[in-house]
Tab-separated table of C-alpha atoms in Angstrom:
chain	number	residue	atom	x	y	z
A	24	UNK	CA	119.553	124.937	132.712
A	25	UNK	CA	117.835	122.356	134.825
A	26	UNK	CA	115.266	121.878	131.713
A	27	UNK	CA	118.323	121.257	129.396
A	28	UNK	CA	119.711	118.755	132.095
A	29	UNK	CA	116.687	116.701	132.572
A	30	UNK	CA	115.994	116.493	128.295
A	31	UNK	CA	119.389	113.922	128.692
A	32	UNK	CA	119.039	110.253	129.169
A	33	UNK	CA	119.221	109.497	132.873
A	34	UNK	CA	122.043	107.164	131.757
A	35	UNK	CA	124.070	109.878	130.534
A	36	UNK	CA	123.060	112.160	133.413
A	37	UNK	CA	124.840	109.929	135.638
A	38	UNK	CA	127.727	108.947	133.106
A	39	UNK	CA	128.227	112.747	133.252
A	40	UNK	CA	128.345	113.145	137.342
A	41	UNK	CA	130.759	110.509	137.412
A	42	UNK	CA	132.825	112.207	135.071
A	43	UNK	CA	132.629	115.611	137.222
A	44	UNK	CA	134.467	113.135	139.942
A	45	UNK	CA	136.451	111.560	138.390
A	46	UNK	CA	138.063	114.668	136.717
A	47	UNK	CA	137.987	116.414	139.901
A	48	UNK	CA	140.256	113.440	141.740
A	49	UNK	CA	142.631	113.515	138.143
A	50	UNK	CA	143.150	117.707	138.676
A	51	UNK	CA	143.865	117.877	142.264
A	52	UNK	CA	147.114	115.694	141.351
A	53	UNK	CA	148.307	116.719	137.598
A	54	UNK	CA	148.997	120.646	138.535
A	55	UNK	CA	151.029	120.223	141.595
A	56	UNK	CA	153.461	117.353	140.038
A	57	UNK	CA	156.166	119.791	138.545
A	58	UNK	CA	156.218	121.589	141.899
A	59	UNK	CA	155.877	117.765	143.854
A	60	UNK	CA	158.900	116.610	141.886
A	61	UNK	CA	161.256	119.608	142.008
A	62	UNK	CA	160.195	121.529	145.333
A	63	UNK	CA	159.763	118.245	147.311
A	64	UNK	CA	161.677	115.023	145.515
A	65	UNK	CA	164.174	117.931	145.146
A	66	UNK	CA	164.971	116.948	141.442
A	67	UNK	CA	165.513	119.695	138.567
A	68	UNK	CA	162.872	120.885	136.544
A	69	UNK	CA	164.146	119.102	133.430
A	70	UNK	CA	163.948	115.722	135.271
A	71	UNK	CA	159.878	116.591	136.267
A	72	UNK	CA	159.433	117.585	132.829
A	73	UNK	CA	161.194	113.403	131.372
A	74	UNK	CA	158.741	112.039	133.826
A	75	UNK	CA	156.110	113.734	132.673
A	76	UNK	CA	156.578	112.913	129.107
A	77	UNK	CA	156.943	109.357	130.041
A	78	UNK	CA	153.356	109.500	132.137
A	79	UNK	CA	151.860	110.521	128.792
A	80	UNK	CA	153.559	107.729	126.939
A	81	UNK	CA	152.385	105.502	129.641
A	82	UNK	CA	148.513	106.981	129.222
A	83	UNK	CA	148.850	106.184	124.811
A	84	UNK	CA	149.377	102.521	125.621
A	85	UNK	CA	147.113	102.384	128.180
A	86	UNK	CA	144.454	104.326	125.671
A	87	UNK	CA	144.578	101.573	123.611
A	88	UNK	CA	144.763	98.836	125.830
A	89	UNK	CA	141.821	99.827	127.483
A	90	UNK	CA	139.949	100.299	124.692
A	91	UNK	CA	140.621	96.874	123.692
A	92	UNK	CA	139.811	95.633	126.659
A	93	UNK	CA	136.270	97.450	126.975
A	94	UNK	CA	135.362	95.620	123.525
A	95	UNK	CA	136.650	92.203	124.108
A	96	UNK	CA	137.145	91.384	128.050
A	97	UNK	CA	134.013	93.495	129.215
A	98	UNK	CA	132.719	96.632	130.078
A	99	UNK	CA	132.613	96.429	133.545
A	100	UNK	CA	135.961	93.810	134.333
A	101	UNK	CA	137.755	97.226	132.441
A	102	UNK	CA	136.113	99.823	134.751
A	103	UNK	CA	136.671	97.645	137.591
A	104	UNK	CA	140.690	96.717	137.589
A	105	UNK	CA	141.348	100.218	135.964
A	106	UNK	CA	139.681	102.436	139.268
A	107	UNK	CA	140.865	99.788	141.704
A	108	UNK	CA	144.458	100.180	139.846
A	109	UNK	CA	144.212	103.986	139.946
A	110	UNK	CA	143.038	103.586	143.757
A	111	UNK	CA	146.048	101.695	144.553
A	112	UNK	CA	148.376	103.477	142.841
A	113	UNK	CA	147.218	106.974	144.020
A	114	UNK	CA	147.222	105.489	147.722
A	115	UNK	CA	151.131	104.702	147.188
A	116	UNK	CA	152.000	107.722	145.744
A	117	UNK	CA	150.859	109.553	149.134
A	118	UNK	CA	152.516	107.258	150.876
A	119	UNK	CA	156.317	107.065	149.284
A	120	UNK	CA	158.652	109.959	149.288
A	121	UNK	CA	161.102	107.214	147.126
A	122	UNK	CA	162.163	108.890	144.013
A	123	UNK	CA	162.422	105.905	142.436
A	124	UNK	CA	159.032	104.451	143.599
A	125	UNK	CA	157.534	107.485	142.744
A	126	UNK	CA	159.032	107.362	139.587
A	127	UNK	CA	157.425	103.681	138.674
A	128	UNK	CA	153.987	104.702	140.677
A	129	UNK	CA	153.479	107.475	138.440
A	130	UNK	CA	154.136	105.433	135.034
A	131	UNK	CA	151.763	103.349	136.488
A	132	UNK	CA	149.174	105.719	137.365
A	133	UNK	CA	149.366	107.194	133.557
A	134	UNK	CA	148.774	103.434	132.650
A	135	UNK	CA	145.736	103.477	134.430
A	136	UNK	CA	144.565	106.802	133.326
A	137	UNK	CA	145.180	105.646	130.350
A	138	UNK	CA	143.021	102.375	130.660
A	139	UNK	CA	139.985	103.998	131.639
A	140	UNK	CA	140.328	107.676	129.616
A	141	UNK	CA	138.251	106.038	126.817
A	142	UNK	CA	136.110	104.591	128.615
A	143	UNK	CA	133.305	107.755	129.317
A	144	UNK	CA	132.919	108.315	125.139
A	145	UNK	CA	132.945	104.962	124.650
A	146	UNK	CA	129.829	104.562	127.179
A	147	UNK	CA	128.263	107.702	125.746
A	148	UNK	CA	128.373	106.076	122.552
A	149	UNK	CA	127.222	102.576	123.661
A	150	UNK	CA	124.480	103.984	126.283
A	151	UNK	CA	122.872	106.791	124.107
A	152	UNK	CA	124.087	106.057	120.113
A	153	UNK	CA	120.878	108.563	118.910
A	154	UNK	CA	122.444	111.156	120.983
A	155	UNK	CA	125.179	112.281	118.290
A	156	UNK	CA	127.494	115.177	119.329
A	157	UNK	CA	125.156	116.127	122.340
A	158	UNK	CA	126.081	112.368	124.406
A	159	UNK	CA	129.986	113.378	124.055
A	160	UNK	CA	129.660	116.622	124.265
A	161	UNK	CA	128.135	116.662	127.566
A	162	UNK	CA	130.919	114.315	128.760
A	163	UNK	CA	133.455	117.017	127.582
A	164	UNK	CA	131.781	119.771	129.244
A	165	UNK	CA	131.250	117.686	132.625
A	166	UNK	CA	135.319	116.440	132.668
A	167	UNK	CA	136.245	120.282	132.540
A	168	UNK	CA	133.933	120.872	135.578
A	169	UNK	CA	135.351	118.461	137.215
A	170	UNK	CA	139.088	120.430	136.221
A	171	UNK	CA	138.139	123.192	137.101
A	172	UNK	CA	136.935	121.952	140.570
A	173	UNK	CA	139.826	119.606	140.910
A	174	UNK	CA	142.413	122.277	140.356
A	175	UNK	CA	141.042	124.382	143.726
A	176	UNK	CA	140.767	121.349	145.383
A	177	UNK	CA	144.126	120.445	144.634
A	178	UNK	CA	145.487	123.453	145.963
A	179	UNK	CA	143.449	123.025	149.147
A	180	UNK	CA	144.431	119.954	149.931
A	181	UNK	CA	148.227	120.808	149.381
A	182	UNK	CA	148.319	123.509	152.097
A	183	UNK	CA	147.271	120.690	154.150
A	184	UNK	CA	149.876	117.922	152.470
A	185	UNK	CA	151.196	117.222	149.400
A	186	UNK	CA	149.920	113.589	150.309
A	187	UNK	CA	146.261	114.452	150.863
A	188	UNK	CA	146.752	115.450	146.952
A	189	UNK	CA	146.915	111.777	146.075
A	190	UNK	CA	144.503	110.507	149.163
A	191	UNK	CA	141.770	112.893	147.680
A	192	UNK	CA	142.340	111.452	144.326
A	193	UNK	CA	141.973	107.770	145.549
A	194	UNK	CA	138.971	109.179	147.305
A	195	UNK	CA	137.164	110.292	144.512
A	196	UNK	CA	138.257	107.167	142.486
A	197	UNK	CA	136.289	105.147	145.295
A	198	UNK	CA	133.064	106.983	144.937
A	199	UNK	CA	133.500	106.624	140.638
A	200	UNK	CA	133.814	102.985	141.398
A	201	UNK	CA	131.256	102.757	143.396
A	202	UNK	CA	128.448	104.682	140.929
A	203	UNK	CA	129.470	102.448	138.297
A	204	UNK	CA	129.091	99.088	140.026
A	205	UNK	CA	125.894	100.173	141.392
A	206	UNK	CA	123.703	101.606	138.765
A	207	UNK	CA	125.920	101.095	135.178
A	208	UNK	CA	124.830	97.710	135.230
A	209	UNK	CA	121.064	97.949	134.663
A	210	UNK	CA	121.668	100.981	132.311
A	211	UNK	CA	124.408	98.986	130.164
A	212	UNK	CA	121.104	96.312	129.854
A	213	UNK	CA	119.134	98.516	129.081
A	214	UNK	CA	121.228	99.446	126.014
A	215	UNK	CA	121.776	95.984	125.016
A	216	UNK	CA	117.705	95.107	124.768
A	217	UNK	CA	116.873	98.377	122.828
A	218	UNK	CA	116.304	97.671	119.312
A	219	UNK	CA	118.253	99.646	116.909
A	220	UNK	CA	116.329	102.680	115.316
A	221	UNK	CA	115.982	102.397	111.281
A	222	UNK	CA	117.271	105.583	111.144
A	223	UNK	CA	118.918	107.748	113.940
A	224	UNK	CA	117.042	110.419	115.805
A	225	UNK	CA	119.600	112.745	116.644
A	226	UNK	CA	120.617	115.341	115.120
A	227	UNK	CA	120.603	116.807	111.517
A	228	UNK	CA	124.113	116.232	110.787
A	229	UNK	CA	123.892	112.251	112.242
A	230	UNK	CA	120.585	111.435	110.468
A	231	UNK	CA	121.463	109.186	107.544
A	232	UNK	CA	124.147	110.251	105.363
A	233	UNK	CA	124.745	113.826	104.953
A	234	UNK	CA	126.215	116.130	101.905
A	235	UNK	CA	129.675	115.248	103.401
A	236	UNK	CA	129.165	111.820	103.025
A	237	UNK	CA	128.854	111.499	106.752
A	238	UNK	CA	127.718	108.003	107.790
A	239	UNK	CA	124.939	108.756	110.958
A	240	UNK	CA	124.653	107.552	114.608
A	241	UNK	CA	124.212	104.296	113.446
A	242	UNK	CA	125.113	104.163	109.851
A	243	UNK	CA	122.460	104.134	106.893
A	244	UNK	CA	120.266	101.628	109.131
A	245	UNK	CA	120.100	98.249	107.376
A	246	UNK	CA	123.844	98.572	106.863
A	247	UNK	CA	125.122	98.994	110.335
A	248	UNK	CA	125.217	95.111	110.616
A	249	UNK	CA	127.739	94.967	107.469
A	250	UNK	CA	130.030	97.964	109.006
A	251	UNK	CA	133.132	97.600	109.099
A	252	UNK	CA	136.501	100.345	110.596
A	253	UNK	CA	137.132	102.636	107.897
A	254	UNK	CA	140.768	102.856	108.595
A	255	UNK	CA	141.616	105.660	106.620
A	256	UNK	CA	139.234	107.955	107.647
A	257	UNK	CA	140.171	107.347	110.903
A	258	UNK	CA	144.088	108.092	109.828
A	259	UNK	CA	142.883	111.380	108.484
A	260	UNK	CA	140.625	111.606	111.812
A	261	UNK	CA	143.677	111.411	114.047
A	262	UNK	CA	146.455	112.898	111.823
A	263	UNK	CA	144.112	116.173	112.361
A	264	UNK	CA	143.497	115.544	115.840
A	265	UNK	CA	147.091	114.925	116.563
A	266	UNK	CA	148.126	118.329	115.181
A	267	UNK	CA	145.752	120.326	116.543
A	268	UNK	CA	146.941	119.261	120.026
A	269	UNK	CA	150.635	119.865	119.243
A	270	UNK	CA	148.954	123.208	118.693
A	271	UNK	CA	146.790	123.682	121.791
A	272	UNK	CA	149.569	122.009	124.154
A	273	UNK	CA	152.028	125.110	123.470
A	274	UNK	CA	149.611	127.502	125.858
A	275	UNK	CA	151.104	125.383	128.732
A	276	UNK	CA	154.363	124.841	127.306
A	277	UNK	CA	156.563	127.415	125.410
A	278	UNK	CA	153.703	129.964	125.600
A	279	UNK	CA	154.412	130.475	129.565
A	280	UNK	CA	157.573	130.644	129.546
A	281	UNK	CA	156.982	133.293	126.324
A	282	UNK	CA	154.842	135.486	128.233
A	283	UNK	CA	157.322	135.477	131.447
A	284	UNK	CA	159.730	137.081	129.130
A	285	UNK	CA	157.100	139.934	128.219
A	286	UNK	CA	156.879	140.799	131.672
A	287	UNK	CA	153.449	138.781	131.795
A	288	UNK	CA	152.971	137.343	135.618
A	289	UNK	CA	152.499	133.989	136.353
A	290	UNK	CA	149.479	135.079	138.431
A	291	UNK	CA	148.038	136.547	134.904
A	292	UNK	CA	148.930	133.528	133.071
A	293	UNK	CA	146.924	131.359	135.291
A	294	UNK	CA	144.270	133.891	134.894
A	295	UNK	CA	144.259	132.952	131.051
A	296	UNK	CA	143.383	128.641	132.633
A	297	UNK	CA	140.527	130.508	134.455
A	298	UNK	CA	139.045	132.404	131.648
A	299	UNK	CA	139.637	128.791	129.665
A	300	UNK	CA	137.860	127.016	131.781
A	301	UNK	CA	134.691	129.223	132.406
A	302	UNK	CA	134.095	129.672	129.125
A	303	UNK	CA	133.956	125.445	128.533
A	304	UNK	CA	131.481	125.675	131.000
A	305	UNK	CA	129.282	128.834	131.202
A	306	UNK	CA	129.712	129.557	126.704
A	307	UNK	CA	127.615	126.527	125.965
A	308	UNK	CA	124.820	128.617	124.973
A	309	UNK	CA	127.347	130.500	122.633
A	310	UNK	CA	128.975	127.743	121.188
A	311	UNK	CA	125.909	126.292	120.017
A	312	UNK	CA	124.749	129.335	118.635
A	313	UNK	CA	128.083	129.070	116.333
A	314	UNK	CA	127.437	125.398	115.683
A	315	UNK	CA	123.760	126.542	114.208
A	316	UNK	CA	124.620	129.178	112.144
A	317	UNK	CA	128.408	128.173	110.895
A	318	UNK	CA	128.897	124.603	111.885
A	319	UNK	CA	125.911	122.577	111.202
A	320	UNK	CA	127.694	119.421	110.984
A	321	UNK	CA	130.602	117.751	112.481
A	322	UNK	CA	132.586	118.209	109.494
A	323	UNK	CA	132.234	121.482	109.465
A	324	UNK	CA	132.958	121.643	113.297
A	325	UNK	CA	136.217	120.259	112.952
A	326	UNK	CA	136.966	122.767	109.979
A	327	UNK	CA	136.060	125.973	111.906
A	328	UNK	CA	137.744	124.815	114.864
A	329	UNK	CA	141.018	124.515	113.094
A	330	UNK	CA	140.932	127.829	111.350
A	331	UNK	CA	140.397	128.931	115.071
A	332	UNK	CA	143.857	127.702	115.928
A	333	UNK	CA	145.191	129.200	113.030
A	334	UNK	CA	143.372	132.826	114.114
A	335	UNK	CA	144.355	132.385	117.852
A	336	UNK	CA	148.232	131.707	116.679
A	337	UNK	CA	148.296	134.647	114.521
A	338	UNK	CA	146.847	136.929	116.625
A	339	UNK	CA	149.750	136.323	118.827
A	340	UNK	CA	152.287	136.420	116.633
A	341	UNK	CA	151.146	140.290	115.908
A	342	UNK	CA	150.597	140.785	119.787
A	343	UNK	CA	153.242	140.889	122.755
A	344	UNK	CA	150.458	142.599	125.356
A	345	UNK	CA	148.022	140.865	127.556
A	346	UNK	CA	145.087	141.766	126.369
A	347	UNK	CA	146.348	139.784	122.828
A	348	UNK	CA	146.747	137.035	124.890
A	349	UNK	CA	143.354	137.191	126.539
A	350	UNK	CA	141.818	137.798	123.195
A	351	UNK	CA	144.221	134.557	122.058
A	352	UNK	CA	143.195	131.938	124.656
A	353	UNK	CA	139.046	133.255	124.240
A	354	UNK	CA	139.534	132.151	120.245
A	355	UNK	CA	141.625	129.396	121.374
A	356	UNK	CA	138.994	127.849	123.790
A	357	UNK	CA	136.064	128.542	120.973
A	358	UNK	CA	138.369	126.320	119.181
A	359	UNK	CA	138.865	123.583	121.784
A	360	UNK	CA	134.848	123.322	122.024
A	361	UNK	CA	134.521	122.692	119.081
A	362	UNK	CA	137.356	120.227	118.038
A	363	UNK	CA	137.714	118.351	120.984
A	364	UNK	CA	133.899	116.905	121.126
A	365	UNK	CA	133.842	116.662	117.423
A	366	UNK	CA	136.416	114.425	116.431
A	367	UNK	CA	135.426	111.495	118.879
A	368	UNK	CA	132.073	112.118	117.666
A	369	UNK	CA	132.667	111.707	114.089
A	370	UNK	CA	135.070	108.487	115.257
A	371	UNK	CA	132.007	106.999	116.524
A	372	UNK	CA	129.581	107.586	113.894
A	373	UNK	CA	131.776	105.118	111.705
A	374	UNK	CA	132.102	102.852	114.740
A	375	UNK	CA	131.060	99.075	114.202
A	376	UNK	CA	129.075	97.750	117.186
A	377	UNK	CA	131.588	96.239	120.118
A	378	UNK	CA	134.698	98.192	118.484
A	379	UNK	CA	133.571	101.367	120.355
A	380	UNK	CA	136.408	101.224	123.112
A	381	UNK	CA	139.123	100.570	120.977
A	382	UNK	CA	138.347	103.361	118.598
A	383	UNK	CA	137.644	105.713	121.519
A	384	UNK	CA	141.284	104.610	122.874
A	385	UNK	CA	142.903	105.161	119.410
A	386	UNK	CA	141.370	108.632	119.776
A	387	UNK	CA	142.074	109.561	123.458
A	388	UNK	CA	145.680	108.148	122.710
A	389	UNK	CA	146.231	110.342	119.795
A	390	UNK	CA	145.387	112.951	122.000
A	391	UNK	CA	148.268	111.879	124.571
A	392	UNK	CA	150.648	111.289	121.937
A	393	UNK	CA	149.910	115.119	121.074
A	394	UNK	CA	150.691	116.187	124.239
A	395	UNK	CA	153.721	114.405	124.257
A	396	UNK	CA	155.238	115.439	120.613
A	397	UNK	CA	154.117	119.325	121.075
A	398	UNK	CA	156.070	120.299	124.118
A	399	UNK	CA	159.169	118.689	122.504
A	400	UNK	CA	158.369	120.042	119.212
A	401	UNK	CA	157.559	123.506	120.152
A	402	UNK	CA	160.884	124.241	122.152
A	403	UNK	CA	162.934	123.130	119.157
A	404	UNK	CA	161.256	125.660	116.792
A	405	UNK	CA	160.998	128.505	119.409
A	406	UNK	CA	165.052	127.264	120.001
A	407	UNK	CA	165.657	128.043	116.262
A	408	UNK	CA	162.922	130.818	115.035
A	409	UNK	CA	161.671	132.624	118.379
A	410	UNK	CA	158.390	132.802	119.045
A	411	UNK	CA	157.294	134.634	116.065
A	412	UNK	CA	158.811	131.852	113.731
A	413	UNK	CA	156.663	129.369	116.348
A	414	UNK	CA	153.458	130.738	116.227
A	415	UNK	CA	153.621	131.206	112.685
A	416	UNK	CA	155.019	127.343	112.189
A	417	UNK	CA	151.983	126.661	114.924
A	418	UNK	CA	149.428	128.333	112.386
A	419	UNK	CA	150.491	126.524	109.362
A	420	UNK	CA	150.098	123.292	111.513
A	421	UNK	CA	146.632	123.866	112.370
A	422	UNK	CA	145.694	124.356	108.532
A	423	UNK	CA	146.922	121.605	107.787
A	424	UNK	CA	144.987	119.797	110.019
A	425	UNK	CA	141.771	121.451	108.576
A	426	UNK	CA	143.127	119.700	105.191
A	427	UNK	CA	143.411	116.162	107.351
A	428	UNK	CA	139.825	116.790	108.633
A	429	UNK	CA	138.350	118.070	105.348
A	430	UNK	CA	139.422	114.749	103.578
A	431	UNK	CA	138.484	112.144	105.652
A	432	UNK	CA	134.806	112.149	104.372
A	433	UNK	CA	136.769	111.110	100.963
A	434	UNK	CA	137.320	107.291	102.127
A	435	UNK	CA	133.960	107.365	103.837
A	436	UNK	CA	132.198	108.289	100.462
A	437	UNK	CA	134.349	105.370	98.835
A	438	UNK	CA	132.779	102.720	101.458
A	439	UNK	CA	129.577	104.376	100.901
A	440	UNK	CA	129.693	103.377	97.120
A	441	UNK	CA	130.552	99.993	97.860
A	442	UNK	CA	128.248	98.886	100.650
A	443	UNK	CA	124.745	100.388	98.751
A	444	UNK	CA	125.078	97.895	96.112
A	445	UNK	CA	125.993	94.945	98.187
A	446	UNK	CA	122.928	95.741	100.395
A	447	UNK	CA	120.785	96.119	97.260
A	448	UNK	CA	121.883	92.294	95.876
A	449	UNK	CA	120.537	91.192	99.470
């Protein structure tokens, strides 16, 4: 483990600590709102549930704002006013017990969120652009560490006070800050002086262009220069991505309230988050062991991934016991590993230099706006066809993102054919 650690850049070693915070600060708040809202604001469940929605709203625009910003105002000005923002905000939310305050704090704090949730991939990317899969992937891995840790923590702290929920958060936000301002700088130069390899060193499926017309790390070498956003592979990119999370998000949605009507304890459900989680962080050695022998490139990570879904859905729809639900959510997390990492991957290989934040944004947005759609979404099926009829419907969904993800390579082999010649006439 420690040899696997130390083969990283030390850049991305420490990109990847400060994600463990400041995922850890982001969990000890987000489980406890529903219960914040309705047990202690005293509001009904349905009211938590609005505000909730419009927090996620709040984190799309702020996606894509502060992937923008990254680009075009700076690196560091973004990091800066979005942790100060987040330390602010986080500070008043411990302090109010306003309704109404709360209610404006916490669109703010999704704003925030929102502002800096691109901002780790789009570092990996800029800091380590050889690295491939591996850069982001490591990021992925260290946020759910930091989830998994934040989540105890947050219960910790709440025996204490529901306030020391949101002082803990602002807390870890501080220490964030501070790695960044401290040692990002001399890292981010770093990046800037190193001369662009010919041809990327990373891995098999980012070296060059592979059989499914996958542009590499840094394009076909001479061409990066003359890149430019291939906006419908990104459609395709993010039509899939924002399926498969209308998907995923019914697990914490209709799902839980699906398994309380089985019988199934809400003790055992959260069970099903634990056995999630551990396997994000202690199956790494499986889940590249599927990558090498059925998923050898990101294409084909993103395909397998999806027909995951589809498997974990249908298993349920033939299962009402907890042991298919177990067996569900271990599919469903084989899925997640490989999806989630891939797709912002894949965004980046056919990212132009200096648009990395915004496309990062577009992605960790479409991601939000998935989470937003899918809890809406899945109670209006489940309302109509029961949860057979749902997890059926949810199936079908996650094919058809496999068809989303299987065609975006079409519009990259289009660009291909045009940019070889107009290298060749220079």
């Amino acid at each position: 483990m420690r040899q696997k650690w130390e083969s990283y850049p030390s850049s991305i070693r420490l990109l990847a600590v400060a994600a463990i915070i400041f995922s850890t600060g982001m969990a000890c708040i987000w489980p406890l709102v529903t219960i914040y809202i309705h047990d202690y604001l005293g509001k009904p469940l349905p009211v938590a549930g609005f505000l909730l929605l419009l927090n996620q709203g709040a984190f799309l625009i702020g996606s894509i704002t502060g992937g923008m910003l990254f680009d075009r105002w700076g690196r560091m000005r973004t990091i800066i006013i979005g942790s100060v923002g987040i330390i602010l905000i986080t500070i008043g939310l411990g302090l109010t017990h306003d309704f109404t305050v709360y209610t404006i704090l916490l669109l703010l704090n999704g704003l925030f969120y929102g502002t800096l949730s691109p901002v780790m991939n789009a570092l990996a990317v800029v800091l380590w652009p050889e690295g491939g899969r591996k850069g982001i992937n490591m990021i992925y891995v260290a946020l759910n560490a930091g989830v998994a840790a934040g989540s105890a923590l947050g219960g910790l702290l709440a025996s204490v006070s529901f306030s020391w929920t949101f002082f803990g958060n602002a807390i870890t936000q501080m220490i964030v800050l501070a790695i960044f301002v401290i040692f990002l700088p001399r890292h981010l130069k770093a990046a800037e002086n190193r001369p662009l390899p010919a041809s990327p060193a990373g891995e098999s499926d980012t070296s060059k262009t592979d059989a499914d017309g996958q542009l590499g790390a840094h394009g076909a070498g001479e061409l990066q220069p003359k890149r430019k956003v291939v906006w419908g592979a990104l459609l395709f990119l993010c039509s899939g991505l924002l399926i498969s999370w209308i998907v995923y998000v019914q697990w914490t949605t209709v799902l839980s309230t699906y398994m309380q009507s089985l019988g199934i304890s809400l003790r055992q459900y959260s069970l099903l988050w634990t056995l999630n989680g551990g396997l994000i962080l202690f199956g790494q050695p499986l889940i590249a062991w599927v990558i090498r022998r059925f998923a050898r490139t990101l294409k084909a990570q993103m395909l397998l991934g999806s027909y995951v879904f589809a498997l974990s859905m249908l298993i349920l729809s033939q299962s009402t016991s907890y042991a298919g639900f177990v067996a569900a959510m271990f599919i469903m997390t084989l899925g997640e590993m490989l999806v989630w990492p891939a797709v912002p991957a894949v965004a980046a290989q056919i990212t132009p230099a200096g648009r990395e934040g915004f496309i990062q944004g577009l992605i960790a947005g479409t991601g939000s706006a998935g989470r937003m759609l899918g809890p809406l979404l899945g109670a209006i099926i489940f309302q109509h066809f029961q949860a057979q009829g749902l997890l059926y419907i949810m199936a079908g969904l996650a094919l058809l993102s496999v068809a989303f993800f299987a065609f975006h390579t079409t519009f990259l082999n289009r660009r291909q054919k045009v940019a070889v010649p107009t290298a060749e006439k220079m």
